[in-house]
Coordinates of C-alpha atoms and ligand atoms in Angstrom, one line a residue:
X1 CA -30.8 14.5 -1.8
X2 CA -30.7 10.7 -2.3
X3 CA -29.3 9.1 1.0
X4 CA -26.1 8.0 -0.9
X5 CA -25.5 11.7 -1.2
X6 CA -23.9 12.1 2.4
X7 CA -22.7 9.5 4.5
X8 CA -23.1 9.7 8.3
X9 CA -20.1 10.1 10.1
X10 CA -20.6 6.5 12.0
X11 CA -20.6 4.7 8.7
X12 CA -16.5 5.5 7.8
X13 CA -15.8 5.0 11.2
X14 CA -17.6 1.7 11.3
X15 CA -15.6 1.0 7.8
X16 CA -12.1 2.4 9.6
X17 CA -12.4 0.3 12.6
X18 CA -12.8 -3.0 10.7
X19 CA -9.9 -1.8 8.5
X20 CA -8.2 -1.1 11.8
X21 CA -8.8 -4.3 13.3
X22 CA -6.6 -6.5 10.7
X23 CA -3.5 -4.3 10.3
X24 CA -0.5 -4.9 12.3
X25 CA 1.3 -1.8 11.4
X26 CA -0.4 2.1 11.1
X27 CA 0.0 3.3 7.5
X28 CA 0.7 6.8 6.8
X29 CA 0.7 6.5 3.6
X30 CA -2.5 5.9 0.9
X31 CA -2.0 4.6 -2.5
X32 CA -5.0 4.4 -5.1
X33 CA -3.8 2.6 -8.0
X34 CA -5.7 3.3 -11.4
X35 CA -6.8 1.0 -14.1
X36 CA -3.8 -1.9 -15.4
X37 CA -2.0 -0.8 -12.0
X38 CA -2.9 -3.2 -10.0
X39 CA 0.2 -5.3 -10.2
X40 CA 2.1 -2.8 -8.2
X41 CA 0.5 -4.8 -4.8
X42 CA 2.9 -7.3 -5.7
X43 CA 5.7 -5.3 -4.8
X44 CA 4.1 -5.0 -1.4
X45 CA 6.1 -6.6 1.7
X46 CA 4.1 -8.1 4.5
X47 CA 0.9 -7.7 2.7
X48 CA -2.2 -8.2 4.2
X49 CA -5.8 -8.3 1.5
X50 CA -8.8 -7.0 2.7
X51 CA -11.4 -7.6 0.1
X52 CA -14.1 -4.2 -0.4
X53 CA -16.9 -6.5 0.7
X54 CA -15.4 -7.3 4.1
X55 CA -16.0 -3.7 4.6
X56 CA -18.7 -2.3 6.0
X57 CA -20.7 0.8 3.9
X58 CA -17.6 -0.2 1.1
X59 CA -18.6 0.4 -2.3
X60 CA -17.9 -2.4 -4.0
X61 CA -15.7 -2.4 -7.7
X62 CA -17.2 -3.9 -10.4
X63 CA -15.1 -2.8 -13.5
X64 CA -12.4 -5.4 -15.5
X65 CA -9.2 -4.6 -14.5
X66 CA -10.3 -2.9 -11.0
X67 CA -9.5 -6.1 -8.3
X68 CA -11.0 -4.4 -5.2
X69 CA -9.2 -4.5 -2.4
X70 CA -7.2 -2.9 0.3
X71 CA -3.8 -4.5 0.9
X72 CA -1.4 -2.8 3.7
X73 CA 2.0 -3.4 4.3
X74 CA 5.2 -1.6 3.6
X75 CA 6.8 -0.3 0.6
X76 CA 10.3 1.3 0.7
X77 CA 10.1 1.4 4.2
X78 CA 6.8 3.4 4.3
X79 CA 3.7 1.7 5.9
X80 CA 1.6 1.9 2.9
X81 CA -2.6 1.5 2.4
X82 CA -2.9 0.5 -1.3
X83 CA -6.6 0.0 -2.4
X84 CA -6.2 -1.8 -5.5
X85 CA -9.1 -1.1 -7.7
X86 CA -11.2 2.6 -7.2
X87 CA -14.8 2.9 -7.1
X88 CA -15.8 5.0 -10.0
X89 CA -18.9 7.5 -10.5
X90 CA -19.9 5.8 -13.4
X91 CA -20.5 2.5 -11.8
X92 CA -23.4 4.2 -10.3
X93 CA -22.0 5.0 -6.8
X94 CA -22.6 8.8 -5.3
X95 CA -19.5 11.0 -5.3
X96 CA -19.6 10.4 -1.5
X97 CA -19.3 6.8 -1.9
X98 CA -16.7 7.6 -4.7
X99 CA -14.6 9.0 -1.8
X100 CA -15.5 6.9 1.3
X101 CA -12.1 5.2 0.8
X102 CA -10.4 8.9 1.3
X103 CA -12.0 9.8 4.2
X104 CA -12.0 5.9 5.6
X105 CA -8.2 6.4 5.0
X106 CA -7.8 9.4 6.9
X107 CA -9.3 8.3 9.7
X108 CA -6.8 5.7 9.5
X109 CA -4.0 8.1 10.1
X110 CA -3.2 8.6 7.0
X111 CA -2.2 11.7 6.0
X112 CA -0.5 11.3 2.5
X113 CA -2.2 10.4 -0.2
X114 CA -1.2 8.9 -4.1
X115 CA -3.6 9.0 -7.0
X116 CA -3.0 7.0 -9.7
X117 CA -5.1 6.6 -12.8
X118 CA -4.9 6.0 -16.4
X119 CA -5.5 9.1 -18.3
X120 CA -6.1 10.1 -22.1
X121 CA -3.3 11.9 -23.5
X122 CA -5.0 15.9 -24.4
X123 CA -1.4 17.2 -24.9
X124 CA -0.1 16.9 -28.7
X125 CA 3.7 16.3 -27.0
X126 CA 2.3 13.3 -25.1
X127 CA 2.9 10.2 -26.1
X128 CA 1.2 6.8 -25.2
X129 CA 3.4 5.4 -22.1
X130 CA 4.6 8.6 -20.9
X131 CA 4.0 9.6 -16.9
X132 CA 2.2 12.9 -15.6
X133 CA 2.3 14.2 -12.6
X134 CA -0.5 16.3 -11.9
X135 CA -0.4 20.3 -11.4
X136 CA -4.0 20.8 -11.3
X137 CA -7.4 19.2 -12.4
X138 CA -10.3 20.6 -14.0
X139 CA -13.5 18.7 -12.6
X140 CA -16.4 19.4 -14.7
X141 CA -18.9 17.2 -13.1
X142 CA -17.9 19.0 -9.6
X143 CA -18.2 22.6 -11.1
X144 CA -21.7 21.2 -12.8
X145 CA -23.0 20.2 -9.5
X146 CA -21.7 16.6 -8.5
X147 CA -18.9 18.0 -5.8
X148 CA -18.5 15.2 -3.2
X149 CA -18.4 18.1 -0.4
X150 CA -21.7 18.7 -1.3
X151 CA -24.5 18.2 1.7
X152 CA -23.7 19.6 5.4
X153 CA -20.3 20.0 6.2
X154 CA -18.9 17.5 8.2
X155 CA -16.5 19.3 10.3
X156 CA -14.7 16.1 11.6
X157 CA -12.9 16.1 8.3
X158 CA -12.8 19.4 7.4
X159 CA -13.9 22.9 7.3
X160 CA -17.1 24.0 5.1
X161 CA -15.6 25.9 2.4
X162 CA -12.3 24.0 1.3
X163 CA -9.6 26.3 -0.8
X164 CA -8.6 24.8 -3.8
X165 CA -5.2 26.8 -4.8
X166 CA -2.6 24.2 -4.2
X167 CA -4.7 21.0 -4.1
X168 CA -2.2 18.6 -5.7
X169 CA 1.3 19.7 -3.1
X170 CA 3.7 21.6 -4.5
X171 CA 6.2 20.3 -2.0
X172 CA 5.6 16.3 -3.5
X173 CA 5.0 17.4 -6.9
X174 CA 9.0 18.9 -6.8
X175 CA 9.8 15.5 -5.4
X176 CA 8.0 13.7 -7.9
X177 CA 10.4 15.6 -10.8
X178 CA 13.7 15.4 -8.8
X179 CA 12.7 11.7 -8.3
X180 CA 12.0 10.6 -12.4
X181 CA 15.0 13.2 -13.2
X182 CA 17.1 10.7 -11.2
X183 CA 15.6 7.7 -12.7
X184 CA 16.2 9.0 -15.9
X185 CA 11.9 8.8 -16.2
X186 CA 10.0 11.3 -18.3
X187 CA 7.5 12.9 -16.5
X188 CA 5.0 15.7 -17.6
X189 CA 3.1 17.9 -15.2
X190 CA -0.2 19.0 -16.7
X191 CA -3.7 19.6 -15.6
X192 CA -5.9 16.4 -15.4
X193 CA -9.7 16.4 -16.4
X194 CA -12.0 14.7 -14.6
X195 CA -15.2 13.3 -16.9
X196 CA -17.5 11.3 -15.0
X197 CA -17.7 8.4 -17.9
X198 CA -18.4 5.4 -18.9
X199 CA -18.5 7.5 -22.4
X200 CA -15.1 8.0 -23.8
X201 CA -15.2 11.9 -25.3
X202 CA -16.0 12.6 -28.8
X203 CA -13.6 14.3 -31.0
X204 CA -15.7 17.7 -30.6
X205 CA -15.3 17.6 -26.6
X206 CA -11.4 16.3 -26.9
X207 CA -10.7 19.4 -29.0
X208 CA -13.0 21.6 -26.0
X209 CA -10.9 20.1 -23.1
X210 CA -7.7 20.5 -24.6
X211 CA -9.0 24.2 -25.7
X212 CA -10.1 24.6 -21.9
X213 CA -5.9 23.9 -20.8
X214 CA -6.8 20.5 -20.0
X215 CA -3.2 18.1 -20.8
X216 CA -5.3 14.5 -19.9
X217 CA -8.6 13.0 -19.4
X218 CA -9.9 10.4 -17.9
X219 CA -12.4 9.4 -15.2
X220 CA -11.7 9.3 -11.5
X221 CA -8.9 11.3 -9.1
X222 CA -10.6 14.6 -8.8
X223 CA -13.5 13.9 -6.5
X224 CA -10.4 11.8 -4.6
X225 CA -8.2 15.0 -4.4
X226 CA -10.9 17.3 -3.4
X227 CA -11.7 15.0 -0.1
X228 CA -8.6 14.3 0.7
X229 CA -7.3 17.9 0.6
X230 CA -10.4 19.1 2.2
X231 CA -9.6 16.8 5.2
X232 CA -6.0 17.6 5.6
X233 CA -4.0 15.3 3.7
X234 CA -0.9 15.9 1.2
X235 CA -1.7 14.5 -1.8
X236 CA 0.4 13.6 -4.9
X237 CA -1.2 12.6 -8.1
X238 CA 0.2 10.8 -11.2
X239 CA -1.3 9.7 -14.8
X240 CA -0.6 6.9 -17.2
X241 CA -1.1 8.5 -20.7
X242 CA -2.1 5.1 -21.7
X243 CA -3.4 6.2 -25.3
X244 CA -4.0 9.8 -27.1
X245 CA -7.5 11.1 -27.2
X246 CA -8.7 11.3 -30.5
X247 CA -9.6 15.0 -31.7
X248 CA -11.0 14.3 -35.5
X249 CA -13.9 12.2 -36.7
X250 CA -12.0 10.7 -39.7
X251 CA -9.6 9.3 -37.3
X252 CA -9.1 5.4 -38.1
X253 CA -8.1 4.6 -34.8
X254 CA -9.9 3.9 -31.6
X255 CA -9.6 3.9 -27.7
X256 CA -10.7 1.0 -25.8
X257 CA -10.7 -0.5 -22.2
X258 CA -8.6 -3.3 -23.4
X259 CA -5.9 -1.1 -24.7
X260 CA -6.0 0.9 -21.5
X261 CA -5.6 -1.7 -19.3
X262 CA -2.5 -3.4 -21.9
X263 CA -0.4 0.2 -22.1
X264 CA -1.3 0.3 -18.0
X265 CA 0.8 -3.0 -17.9
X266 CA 3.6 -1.5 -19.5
X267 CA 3.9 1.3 -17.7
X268 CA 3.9 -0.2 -14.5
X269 CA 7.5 -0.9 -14.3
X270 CA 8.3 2.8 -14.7
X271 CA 5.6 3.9 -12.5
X272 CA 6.4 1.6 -9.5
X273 CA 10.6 3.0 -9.6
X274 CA 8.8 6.3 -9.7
X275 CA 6.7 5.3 -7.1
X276 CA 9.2 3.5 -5.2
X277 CA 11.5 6.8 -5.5
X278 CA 8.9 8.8 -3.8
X279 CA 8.6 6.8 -1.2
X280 CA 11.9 6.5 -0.2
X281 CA 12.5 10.1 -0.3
X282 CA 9.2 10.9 1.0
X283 CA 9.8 14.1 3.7
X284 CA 7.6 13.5 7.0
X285 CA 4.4 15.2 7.1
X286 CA 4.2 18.8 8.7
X287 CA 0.6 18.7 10.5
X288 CA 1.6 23.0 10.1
X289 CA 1.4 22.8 6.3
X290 CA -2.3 21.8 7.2
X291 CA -2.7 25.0 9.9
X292 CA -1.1 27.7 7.7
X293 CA -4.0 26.7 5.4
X294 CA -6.2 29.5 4.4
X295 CA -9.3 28.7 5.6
X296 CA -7.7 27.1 8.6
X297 CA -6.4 30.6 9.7
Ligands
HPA1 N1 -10.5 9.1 -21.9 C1 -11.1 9.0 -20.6 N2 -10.6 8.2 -19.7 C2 -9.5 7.5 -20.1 C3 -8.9 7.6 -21.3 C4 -9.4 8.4 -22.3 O1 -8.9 8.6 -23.4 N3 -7.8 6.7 -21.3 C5 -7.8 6.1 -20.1 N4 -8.8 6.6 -19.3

C-alpha cells in the first residue's frame, strides 16, 4: 500500500489542533461546498480563512474554481466549518487524503456534515439548474477497490466494518424537502454516482449509469459520506445538476468545466436559501442515533 494510502492517526490530529488553534467558536456543523459554490462563504458572519497550506498533512486544491480554504464562523445561527474548495481523487491525492478534511472535521466536534457538489444530470426529468438532494450514491471506484476505509481500521473514528443502509440521514433528507417545499425550491432526491474523473463519461457509460439507477454523476461526495458516516456523523448531501449528461454520440452539444462552474453560479442563490433553511431548522444532534447503529450494537 503506498504510504498515502492510510494516514496515521497523529497526522489529523496535528491538522485538527492547528485548525483548533485559530477558531473562536466550536462548529458543529461541516459544509463542503462543490465546484461554482464557493461564493456561499460570503454569506458567512465572523468569518475567519484558513488557507489548506497552513495546514499541516492538508492536501492542497489545485482545480479552477476550487479556492481552498477552511473558513468558520456562523451561518443562521449555527457555528459552521465551510471548506471552500474539495480535494478530488483525480488531482492525484489517495482516497484517504480525499477525506482527511472529514475525519479532521470530526475531530473538531463536528458531528453534521453537508456535501455539496456539482453533479451531471442522469435523470431525463432533470433539468440544468435543478437541486438534488441525495438518497443514496453508487461509488464505483470504492466497490472497484479504492474505498477510503481501506487499510487497518482505525477504531478512533470508527468501527471496522461500517453499514451502509442509511448513509445519507433520512431524518435531514425529510428536512431538506420540508425546507425547498417551503421556499417554493424544486428539489429531486436521486441516487448520486461517484466517478473518480478527470474524464467526463462517454455516452456508452451515461446510458450504463443511468441503466444501473444512477439520477447524477459527477466526481467527489461519496468517499466524503462513507468517512463521515463511518465516524459518526449525520450527513446531508445536495447536487447542482449543473448540465445533462450526454447519452448519444451524434449529440452536438458538449459538457465543460467552464459551463459547470457558470450554471454553479446560478444556482447558488437557491442553494444557499436551501442551505440557509436547513440550518435554521437544523434539529440537535442525538449522539443515540449513532449508538442504535447496527454495527454499534
Ligand atoms: N459528469 C461528471 N461530473 C460532473 C458533471 C458531469 O456531467 N457535471 C458536473 N460534474
Amino acid at each position: 500500500m503506498q504510504s498515502t494510502d492510510w494516514i496515521p492517526e497523529t497526522h489529523y490530529r496535528e491538522a485538527a489542533a492547528s485548525v483548533r488553534a485559530r477558531l473562536s467558536l466550536q462548529p458543529t456543523v461541516g459544509l463542503v461546498l462543490g465546484s461554482g459554490l464557493g461564493p456561499l462563504v460570503e454569506e458567512i458572519q465572523d468569518a475567519v480563512s484558513i488557507p489548506f497550506q497552513e495546514i499541516p498533512h492538508w492536501p492542497t486544491a489545485t482545480v479552477q474554481g476550487h479556492a481552498g480554504q477552511l473558513v468558520a464562523g456562523t451561518l443562521e445561527g449555527q457555528p459552521v466549518l465551510v471548506m471552500q474548495g474539495r480535494i478530488h481523487f483525480y488531482e492525484g491525492y489517495s482516497m484517504a487524503q480525499v477525506t482527511l478534511p472529514v475525519r479532521v472535521m470530526r475531530l473538531l466536534g463536528i458531528d453534521t456534515l453537508v456535501l455539496t457538489n456539482a453533479a451531471g444530470g442522469l435523470n431525463r426529468s432533470f433539468r440544468a439548474g435543478d437541486l438534488m438532494v441525495i438518497e443514496d450514491h453508487i461509488f464505483l471506484a470504492g466497490m472497484a477497490g479504492y474505498n477510503p476505509l481501506r487499510g487497518p481500521n482505525q477504531g478512533t473514528f470508527g468501527p471496522r466494518f461500517s453499514i451502509h443502509t442509511h448513509t445519507y440521514s433520512p431524518q435531514l433528507r425529510t428536512l431538506a424537502r420540508r425546507v425547498a417545499d417551503e421556499l417554493g425550491i424544486t428539489l429531486h432526491e436521486g441516487v448520486y454516482v461517484s466517478l473518480t474523473g478527470p474524464s467526463f463519461e462517454t455516452p456508452a457509460e451515461v446510458r450504463m449509469l443511468r441503466a444501473l439507477g444512477g439520477d447524477a454523476v459527477g466526481m467527489s461526495t461519496a468517499a466524503e459520506a462513507i468517512v463521515a458516516y463511518h465516524a459518526g456523523m449525520r450527513v446531508l448531501g445536495i447536487s447542482s445538476i449543473t448540465n445533462l449528461a450526454i447519452d448519444d454520440t451524434a449529440a452536438r452539444e458538449e459538457v465543460s468545466h467552464e459551463e459547470v462552474l457558470r450554471a454553479g453560479r446560478q444556482i447558488v442563490p437557491r442553494l444557499a436559501a436551501l442551505l440557509r433553511g436547513i440550518l435554521r431548522q437544523l434539529p440537535p444532534f442525538d449522539p443515540e442515533e449513532i449508538e442504535n447503529r447496527p454495527e454499534h450494537g
